[in-house]
PDB file of C-alpha atoms and ligand atoms in Angstrom:
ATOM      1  CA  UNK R1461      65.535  98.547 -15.245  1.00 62.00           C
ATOM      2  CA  UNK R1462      63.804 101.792 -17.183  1.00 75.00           C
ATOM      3  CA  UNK R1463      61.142 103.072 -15.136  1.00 85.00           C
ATOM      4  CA  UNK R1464      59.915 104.899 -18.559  1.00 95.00           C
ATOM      5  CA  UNK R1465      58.149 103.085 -21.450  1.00 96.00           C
ATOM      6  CA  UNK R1466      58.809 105.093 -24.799  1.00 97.00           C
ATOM      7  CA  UNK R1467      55.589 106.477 -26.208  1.00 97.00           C
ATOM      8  CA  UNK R1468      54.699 108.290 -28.877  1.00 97.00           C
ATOM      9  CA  UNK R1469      51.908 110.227 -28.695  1.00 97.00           C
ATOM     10  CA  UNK R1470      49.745 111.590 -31.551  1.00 97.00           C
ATOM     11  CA  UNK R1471      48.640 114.795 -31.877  1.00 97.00           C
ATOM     12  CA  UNK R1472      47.395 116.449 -35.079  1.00 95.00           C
ATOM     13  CA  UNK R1473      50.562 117.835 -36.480  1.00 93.00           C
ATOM     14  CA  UNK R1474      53.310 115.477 -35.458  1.00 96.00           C
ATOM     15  CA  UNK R1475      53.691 113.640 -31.937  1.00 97.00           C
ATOM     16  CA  UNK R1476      54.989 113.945 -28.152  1.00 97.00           C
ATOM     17  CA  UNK R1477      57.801 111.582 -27.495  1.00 97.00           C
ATOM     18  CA  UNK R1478      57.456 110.538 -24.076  1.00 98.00           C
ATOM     19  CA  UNK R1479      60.205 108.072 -22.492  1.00 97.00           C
ATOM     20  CA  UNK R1480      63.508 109.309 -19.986  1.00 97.00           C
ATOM     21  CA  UNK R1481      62.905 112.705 -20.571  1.00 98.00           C
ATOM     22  CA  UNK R1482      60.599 114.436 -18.566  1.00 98.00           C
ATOM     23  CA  UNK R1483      58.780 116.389 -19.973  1.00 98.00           C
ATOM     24  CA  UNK R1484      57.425 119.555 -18.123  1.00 98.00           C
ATOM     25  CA  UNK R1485      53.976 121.024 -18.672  1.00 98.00           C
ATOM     26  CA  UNK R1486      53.843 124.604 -17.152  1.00 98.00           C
ATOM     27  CA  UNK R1487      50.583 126.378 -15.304  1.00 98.00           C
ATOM     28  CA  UNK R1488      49.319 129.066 -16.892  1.00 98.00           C
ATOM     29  CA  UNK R1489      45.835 129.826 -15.130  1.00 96.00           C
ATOM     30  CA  UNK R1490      43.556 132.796 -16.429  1.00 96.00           C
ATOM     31  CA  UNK R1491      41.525 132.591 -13.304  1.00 87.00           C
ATOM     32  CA  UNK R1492      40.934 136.087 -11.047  1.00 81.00           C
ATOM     33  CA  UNK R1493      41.078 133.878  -8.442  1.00 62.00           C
ATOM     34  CA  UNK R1494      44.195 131.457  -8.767  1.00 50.00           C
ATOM     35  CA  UNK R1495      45.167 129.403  -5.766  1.00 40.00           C
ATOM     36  CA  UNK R1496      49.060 129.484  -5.641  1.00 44.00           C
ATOM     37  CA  UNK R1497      50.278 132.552  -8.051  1.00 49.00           C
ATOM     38  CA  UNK R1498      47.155 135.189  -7.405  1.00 47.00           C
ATOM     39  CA  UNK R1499      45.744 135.738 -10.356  1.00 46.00           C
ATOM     40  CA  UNK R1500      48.772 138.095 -10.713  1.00 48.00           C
ATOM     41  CA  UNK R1501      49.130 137.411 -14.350  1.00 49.00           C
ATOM     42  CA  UNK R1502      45.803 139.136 -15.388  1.00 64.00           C
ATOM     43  CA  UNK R1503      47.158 141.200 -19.076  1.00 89.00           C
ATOM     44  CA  UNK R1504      47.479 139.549 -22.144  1.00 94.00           C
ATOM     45  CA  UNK R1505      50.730 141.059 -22.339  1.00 95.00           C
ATOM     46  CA  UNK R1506      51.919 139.772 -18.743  1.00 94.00           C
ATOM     47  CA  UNK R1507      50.267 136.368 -19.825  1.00 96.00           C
ATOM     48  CA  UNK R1508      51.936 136.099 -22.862  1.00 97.00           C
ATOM     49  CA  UNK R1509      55.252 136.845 -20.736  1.00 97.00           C
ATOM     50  CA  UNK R1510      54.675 134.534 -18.122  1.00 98.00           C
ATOM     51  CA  UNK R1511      54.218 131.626 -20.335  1.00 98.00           C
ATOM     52  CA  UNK R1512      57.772 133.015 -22.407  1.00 98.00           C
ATOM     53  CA  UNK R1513      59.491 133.045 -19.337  1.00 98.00           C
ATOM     54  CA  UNK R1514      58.425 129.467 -18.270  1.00 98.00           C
ATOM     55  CA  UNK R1515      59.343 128.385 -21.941  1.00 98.00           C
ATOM     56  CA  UNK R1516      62.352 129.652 -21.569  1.00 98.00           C
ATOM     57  CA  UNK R1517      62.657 127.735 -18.095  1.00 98.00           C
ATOM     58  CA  UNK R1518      61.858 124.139 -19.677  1.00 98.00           C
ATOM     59  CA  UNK R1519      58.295 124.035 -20.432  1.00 98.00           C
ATOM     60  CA  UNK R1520      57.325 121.715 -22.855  1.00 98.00           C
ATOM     61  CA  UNK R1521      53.567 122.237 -22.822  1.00 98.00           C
ATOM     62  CA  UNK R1522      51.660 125.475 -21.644  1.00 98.00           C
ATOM     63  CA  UNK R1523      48.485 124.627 -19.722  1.00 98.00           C
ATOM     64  CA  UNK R1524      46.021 127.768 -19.715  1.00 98.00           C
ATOM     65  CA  UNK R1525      42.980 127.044 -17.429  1.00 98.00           C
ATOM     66  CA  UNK R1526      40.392 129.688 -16.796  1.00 96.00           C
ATOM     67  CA  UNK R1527      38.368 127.826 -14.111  1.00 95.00           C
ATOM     68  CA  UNK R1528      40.055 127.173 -10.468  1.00 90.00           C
ATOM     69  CA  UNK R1529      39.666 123.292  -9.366  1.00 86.00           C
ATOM     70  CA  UNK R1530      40.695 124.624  -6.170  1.00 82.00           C
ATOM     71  CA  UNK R1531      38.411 123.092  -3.705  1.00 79.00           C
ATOM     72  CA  UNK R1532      36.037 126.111  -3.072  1.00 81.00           C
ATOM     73  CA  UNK R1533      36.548 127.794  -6.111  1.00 85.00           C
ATOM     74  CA  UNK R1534      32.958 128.655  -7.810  1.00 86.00           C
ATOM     75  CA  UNK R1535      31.992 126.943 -11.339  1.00 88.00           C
ATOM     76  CA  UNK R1536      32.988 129.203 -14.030  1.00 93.00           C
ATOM     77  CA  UNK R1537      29.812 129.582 -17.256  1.00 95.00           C
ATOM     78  CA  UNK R1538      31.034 128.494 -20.535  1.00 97.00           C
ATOM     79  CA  UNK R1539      31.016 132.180 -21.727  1.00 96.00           C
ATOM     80  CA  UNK R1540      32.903 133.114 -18.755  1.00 96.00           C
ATOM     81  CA  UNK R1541      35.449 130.608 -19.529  1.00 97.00           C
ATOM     82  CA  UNK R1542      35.519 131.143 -22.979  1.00 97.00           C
ATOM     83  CA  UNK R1543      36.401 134.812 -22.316  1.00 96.00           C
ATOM     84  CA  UNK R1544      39.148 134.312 -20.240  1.00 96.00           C
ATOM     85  CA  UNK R1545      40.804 131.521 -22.299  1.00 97.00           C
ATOM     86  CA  UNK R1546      40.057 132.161 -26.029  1.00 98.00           C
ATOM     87  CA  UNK R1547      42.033 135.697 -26.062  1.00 97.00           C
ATOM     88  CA  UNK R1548      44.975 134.388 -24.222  1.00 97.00           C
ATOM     89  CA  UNK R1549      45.175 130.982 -26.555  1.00 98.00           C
ATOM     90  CA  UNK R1550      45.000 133.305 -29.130  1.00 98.00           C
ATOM     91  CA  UNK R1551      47.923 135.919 -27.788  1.00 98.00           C
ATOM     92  CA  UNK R1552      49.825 132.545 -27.342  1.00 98.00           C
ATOM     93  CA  UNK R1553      49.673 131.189 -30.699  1.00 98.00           C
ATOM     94  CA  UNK R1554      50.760 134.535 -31.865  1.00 98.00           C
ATOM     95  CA  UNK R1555      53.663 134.465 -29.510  1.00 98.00           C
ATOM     96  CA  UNK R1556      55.332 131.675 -31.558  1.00 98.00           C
ATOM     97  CA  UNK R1557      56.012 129.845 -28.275  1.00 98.00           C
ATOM     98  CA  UNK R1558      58.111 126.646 -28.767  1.00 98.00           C
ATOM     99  CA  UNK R1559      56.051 125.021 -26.739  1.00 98.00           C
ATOM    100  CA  UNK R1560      52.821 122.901 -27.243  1.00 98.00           C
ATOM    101  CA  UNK R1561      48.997 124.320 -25.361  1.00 98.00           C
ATOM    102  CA  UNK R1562      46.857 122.625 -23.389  1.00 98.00           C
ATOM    103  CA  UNK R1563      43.502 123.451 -22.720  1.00 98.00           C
ATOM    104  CA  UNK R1564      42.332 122.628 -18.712  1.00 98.00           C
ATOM    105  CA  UNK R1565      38.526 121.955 -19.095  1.00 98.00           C
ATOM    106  CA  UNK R1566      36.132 119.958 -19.115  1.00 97.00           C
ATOM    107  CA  UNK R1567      33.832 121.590 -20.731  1.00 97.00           C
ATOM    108  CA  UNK R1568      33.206 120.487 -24.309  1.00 98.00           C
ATOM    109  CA  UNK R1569      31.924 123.852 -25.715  1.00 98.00           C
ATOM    110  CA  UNK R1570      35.040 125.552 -24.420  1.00 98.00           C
ATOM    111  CA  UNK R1571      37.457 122.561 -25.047  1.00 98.00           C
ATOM    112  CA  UNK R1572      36.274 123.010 -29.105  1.00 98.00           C
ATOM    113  CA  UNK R1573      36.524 126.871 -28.993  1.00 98.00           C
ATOM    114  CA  UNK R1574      39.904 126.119 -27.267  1.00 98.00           C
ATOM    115  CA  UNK R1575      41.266 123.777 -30.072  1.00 98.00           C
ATOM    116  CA  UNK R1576      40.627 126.265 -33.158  1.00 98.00           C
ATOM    117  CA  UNK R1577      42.074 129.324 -31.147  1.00 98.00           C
ATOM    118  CA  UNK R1578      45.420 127.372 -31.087  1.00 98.00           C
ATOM    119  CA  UNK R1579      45.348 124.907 -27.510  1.00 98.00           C
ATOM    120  CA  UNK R1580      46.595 121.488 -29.105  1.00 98.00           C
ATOM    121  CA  UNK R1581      45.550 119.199 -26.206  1.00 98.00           C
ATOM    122  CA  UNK R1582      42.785 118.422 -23.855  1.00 98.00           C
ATOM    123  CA  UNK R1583      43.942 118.278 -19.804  1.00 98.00           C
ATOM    124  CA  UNK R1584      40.122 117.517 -18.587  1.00 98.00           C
ATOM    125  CA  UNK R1585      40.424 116.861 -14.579  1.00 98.00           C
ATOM    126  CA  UNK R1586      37.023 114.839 -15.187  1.00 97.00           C
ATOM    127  CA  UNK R1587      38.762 112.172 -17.310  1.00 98.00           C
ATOM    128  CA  UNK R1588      35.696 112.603 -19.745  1.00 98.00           C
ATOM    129  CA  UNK R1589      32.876 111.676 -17.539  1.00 97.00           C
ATOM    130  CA  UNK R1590      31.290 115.130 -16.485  1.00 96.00           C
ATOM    131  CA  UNK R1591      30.987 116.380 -20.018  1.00 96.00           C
ATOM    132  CA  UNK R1592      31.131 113.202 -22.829  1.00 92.00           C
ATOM    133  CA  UNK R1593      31.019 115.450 -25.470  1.00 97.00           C
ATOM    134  CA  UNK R1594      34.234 116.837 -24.986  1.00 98.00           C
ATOM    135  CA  UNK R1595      35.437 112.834 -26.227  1.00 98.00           C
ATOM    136  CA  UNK R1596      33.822 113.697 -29.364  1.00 98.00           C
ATOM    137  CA  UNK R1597      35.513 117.493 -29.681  1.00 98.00           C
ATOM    138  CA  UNK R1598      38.815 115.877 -29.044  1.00 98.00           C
ATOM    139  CA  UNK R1599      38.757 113.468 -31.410  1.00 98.00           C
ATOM    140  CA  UNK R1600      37.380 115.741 -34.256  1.00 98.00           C
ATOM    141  CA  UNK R1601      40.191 117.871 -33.524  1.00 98.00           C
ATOM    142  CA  UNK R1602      42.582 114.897 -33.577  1.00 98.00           C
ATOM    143  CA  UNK R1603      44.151 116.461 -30.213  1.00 98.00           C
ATOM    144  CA  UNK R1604      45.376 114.007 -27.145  1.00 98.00           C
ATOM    145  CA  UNK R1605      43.371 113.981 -24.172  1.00 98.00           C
ATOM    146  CA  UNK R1606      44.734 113.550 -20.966  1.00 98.00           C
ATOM    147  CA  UNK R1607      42.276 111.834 -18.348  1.00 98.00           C
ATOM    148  CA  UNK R1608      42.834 112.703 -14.520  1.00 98.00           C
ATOM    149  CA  UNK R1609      41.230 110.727 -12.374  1.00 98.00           C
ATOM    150  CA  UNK R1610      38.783 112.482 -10.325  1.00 97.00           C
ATOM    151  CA  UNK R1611      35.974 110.427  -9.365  1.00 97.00           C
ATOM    152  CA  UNK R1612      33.698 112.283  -6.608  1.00 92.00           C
ATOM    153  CA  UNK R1613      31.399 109.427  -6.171  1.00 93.00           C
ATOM    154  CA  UNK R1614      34.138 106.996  -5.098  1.00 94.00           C
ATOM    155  CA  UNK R1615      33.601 104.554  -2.775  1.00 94.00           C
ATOM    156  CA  UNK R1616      36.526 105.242  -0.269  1.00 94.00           C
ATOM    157  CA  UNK R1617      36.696 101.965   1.756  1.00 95.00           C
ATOM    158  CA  UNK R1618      37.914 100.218  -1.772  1.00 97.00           C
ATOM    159  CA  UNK R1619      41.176 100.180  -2.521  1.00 98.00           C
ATOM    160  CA  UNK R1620      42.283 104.145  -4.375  1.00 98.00           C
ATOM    161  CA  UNK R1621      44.252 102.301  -6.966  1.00 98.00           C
ATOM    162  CA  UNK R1622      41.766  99.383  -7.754  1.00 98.00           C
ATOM    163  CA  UNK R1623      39.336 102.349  -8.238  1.00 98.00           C
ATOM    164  CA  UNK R1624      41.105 104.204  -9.817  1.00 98.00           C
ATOM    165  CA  UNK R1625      41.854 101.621 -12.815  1.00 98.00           C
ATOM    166  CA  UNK R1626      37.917 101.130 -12.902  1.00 98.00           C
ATOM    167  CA  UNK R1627      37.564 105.123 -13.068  1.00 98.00           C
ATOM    168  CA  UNK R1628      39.472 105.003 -16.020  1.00 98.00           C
ATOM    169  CA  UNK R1629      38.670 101.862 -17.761  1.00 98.00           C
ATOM    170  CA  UNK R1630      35.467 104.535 -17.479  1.00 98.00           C
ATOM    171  CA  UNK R1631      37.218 107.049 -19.859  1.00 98.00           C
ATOM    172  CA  UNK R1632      39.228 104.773 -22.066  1.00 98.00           C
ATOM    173  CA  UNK R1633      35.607 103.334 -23.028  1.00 98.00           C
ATOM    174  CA  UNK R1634      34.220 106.606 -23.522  1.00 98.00           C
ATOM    175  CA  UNK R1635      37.456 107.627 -25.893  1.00 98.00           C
ATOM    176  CA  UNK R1636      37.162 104.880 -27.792  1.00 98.00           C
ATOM    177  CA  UNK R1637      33.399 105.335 -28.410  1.00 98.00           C
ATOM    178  CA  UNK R1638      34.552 108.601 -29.433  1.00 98.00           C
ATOM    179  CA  UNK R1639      37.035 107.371 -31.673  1.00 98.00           C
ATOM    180  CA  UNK R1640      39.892 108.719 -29.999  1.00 98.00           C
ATOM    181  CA  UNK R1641      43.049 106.497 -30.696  1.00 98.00           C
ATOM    182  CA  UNK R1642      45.195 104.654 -27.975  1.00 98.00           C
ATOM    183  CA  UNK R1643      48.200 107.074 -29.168  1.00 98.00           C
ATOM    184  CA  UNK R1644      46.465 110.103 -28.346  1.00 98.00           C
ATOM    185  CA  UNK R1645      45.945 109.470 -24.045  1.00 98.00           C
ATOM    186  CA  UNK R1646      47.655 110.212 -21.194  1.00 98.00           C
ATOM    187  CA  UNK R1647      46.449 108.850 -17.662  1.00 98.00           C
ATOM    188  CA  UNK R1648      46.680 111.378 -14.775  1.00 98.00           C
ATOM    189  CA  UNK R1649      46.001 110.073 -11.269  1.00 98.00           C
ATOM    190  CA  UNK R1650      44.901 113.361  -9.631  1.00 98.00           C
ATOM    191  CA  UNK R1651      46.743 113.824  -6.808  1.00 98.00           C
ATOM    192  CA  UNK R1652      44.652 116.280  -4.511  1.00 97.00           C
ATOM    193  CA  UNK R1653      40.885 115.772  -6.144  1.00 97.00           C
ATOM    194  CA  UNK R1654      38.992 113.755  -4.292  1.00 96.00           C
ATOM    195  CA  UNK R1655      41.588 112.132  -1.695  1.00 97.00           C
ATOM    196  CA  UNK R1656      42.849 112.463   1.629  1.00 97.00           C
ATOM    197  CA  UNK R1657      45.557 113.329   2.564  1.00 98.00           C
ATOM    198  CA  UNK R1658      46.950 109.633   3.855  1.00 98.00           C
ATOM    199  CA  UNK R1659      45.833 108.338   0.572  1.00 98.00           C
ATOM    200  CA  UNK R1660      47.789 110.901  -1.485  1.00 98.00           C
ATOM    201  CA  UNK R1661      50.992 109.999  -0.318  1.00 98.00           C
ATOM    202  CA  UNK R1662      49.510 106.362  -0.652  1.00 98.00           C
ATOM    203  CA  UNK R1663      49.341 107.496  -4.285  1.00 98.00           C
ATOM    204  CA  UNK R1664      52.807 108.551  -4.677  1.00 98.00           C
ATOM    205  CA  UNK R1665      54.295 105.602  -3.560  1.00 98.00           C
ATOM    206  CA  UNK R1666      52.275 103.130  -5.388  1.00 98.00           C
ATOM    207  CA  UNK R1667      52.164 105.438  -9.005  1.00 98.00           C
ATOM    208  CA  UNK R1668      54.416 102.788 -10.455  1.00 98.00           C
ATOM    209  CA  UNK R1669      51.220 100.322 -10.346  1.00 98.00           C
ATOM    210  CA  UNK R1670      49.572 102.798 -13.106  1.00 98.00           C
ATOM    211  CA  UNK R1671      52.108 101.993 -15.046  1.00 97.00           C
ATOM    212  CA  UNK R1672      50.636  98.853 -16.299  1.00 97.00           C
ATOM    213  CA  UNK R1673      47.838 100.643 -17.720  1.00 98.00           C
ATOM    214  CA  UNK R1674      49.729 100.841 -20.624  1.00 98.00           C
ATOM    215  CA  UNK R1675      49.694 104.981 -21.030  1.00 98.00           C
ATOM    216  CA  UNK R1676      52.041 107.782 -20.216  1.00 98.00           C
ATOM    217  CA  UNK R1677      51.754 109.240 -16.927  1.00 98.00           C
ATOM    218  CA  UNK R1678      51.325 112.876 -15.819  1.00 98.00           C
ATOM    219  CA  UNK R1679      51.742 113.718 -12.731  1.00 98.00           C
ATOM    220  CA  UNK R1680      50.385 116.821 -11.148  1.00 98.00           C
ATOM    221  CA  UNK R1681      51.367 117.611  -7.199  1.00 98.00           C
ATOM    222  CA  UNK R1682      52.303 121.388  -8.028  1.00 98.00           C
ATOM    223  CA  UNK R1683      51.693 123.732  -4.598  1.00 98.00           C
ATOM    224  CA  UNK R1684      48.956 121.313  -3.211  1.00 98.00           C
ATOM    225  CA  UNK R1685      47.995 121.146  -0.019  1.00 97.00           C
ATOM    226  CA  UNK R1686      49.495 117.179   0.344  1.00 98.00           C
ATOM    227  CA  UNK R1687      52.650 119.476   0.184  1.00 98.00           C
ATOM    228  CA  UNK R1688      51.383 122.385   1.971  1.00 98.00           C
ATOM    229  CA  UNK R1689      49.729 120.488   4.753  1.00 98.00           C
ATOM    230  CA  UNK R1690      52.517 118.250   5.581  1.00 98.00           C
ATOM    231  CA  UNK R1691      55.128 121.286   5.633  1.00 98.00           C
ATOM    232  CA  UNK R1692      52.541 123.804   7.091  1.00 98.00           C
ATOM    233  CA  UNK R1693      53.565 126.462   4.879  1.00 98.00           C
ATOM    234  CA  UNK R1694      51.549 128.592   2.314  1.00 97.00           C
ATOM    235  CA  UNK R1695      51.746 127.666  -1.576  1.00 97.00           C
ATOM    236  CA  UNK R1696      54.822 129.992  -2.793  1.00 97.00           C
ATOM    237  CA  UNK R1697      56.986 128.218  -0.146  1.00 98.00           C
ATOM    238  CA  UNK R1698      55.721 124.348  -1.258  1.00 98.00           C
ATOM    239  CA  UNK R1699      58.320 124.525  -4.396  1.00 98.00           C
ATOM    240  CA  UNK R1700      60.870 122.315  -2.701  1.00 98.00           C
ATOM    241  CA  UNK R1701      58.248 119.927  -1.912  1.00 98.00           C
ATOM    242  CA  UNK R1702      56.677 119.669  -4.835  1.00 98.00           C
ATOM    243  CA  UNK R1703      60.073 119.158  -6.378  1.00 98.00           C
ATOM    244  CA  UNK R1704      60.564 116.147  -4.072  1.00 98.00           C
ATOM    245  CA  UNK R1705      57.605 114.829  -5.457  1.00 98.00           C
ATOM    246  CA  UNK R1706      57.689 115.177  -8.663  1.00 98.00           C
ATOM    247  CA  UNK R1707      61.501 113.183  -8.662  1.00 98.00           C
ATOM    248  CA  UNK R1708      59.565 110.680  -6.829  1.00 98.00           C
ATOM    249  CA  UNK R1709      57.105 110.206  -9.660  1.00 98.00           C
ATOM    250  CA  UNK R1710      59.667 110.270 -11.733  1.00 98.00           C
ATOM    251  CA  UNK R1711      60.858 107.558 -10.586  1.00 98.00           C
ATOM    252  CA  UNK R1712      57.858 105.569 -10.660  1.00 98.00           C
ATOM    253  CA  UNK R1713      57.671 105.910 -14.241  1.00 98.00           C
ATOM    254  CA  UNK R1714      56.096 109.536 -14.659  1.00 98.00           C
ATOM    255  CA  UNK R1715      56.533 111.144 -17.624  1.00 98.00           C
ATOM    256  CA  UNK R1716      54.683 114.699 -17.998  1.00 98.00           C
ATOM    257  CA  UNK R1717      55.168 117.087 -14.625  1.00 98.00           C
ATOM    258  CA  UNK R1718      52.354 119.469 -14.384  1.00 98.00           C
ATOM    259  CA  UNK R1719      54.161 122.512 -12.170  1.00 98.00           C
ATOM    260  CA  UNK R1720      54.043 125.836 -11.263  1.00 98.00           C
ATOM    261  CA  UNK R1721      57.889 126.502 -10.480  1.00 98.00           C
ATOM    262  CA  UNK R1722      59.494 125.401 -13.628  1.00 98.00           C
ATOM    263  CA  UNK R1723      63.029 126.350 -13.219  1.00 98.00           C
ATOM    264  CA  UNK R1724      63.185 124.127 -10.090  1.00 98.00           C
ATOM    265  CA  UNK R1725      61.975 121.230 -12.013  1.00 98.00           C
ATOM    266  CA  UNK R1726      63.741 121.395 -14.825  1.00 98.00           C
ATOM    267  CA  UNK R1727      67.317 121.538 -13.172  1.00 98.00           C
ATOM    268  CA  UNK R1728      65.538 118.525 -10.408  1.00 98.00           C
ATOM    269  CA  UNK R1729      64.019 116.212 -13.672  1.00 98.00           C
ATOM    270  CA  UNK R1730      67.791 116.574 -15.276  1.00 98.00           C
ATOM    271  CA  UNK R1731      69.876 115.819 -12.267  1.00 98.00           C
ATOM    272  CA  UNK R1732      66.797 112.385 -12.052  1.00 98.00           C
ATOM    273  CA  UNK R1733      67.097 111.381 -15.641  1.00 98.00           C
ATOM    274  CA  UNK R1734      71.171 111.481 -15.404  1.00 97.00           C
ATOM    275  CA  UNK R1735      70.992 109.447 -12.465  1.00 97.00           C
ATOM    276  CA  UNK R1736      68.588 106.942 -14.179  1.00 96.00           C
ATOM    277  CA  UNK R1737      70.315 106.978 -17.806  1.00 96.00           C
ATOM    278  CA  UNK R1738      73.504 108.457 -17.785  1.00 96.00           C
ATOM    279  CA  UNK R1739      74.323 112.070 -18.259  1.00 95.00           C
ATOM    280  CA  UNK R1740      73.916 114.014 -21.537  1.00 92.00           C
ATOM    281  CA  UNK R1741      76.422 112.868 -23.964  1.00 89.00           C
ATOM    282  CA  UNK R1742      77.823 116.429 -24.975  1.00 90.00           C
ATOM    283  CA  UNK R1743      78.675 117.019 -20.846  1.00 88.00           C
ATOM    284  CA  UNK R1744      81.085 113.502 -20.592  1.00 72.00           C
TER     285      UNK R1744
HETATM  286  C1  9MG L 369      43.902 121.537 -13.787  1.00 64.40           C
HETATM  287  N1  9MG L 369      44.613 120.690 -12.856  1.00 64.40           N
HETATM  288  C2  9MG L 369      44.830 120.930 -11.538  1.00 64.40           C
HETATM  289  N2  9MG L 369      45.521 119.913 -11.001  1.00 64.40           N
HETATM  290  C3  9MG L 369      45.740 119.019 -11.995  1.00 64.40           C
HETATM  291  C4  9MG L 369      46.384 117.778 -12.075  1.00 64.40           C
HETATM  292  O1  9MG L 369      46.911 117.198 -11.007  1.00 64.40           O
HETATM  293  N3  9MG L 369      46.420 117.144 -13.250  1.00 64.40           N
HETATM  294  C5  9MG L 369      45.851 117.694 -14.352  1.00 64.40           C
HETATM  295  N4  9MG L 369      45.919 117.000 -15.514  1.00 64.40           N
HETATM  296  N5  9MG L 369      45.221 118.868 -14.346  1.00 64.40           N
HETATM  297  C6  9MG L 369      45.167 119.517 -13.179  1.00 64.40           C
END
């Protein structure tokens, strides 16, 4: 049987079709202090390339964050964030990328700014509960939201996935108060915030349980230290971890990949959805 319900989800100027193909969303972070690629991409101009090259890769969606959710990492202000983000959405749109823009916030102020300099969706790692507002900026914008589960006040003797579906039911209220539509969510689980490392893997193998929800699934291991930990190596040498599982999530019904190492995943996702559904007509 499919592992992938068809959605289609609405954004302001046409949809995503999400089903057997994976779709890809690459990391574009406008932090000086990055986690996994080192704040190396730091120039508009270099930005602008990075996010062509990844394009050209298989991206599907461009996610530009300019505060680190690396554990550690200090809070970024508003007109911090603002200043790292706005320019490069705006060098982005410019660049014609075919490719849609996320904006990684949670921050309503910058989340708005974000949506009229050209980002098209909200990735908020706070599934809508730090900053409420940023319900009501989506859905004035008419962008999809996608709502990770992060939820720092859990209560970690209960089971992750039973909390987890009251976490959300959390957000989906506060959308709908908000008037954003069914159509226009995706449900993250989080991997990495706010979980051990046992109960990441836990995670993993029990994702296809989120699929009842009844929304798409991203999925979002990229270079995290559930890789890194397990393999004891440093980030640049978790790609063929991550790729493991990300065809894992796959497989339990995933449909957006949040990654750093696109190439890898796009060749990985292709050789999982012709295994699942059949190669590409044009190859037999
Ligand atoms: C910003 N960010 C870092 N990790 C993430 C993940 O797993 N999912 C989403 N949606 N965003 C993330």
């Amino acid at each position: 049987m499919s592992p992938h319900k068809r959605f289609t989800v609405k954004r302001r100027d046409g949809v995503i079709a999400l089903g057997p193909k994976a779709l890809i969303m690459g990391i574009l972070n406008v932090t000086p202090d990055s986690f996994s690629d080192g704040g190396t991409h730091t120039t508009l101009a270099d930005t602008v390339a990075h996010a062509r090259q990844m394009v050209t890769q298989g991206a599907d969606i461009i996610d530009v964050g300019g505060e680190s959710t690396r554990p550690g990492a200090d809070a970024v202000a508003v007109q911090a964030e603002l200043d790292r983000v706005v320019p490069a959405l705006e060098a982005l749109a410019d660049a014609e990328l075919d490719a849609l823009v996320s904006i990684d916030t949670y921050k309503a102020l910058v989340a708005d700014q974000a949506l009229q300099s050209g980002a098209q969706i909200v990735n908020d790692v706070y599934g809508l509960q730090r900053d409420p507002e940023i319900a009501d900026v989506a859905a004035l914008h008419g962008a999809p939201v996608i709502i990770m589960h992060w939820d720092t006040k859990r209560d970690t003797g209960k089971d992750l996935i039973a909390e987890m579906r009251r976490y959300f039911e959390v957000s989906l209220e506060i959308a709908a108060k908000a008037g954003i539509e069914d159509e226009r969510i995706m449900l993250d689980p989080g991997f990495g915030f706010g979980k051990s490392f046992a109960e990441n893997y836990a995670l993993l193998r029990r994702l296809s349980e989120l699929n009842t929800m009844g929304y798409p699934l991203l999925a979002g291991t990229s270079r995290k230290s559930m890789i890194g930990k397990l393999l004891d190596v440093e980030p640049g040498a978790r790609v063929a971890g991550t790729v493991a599982s990300n065809v894992l999530a796959y497989q339990a019904g995933a449909h957006v990949f949040r990654v750093h190492d696109v190439a890898a995943h796009s060749d990985a996702l292709r050789v999982a959805e012709a295994t699942f559904y059949g190669p590409p007509k044009e190859i037999v």
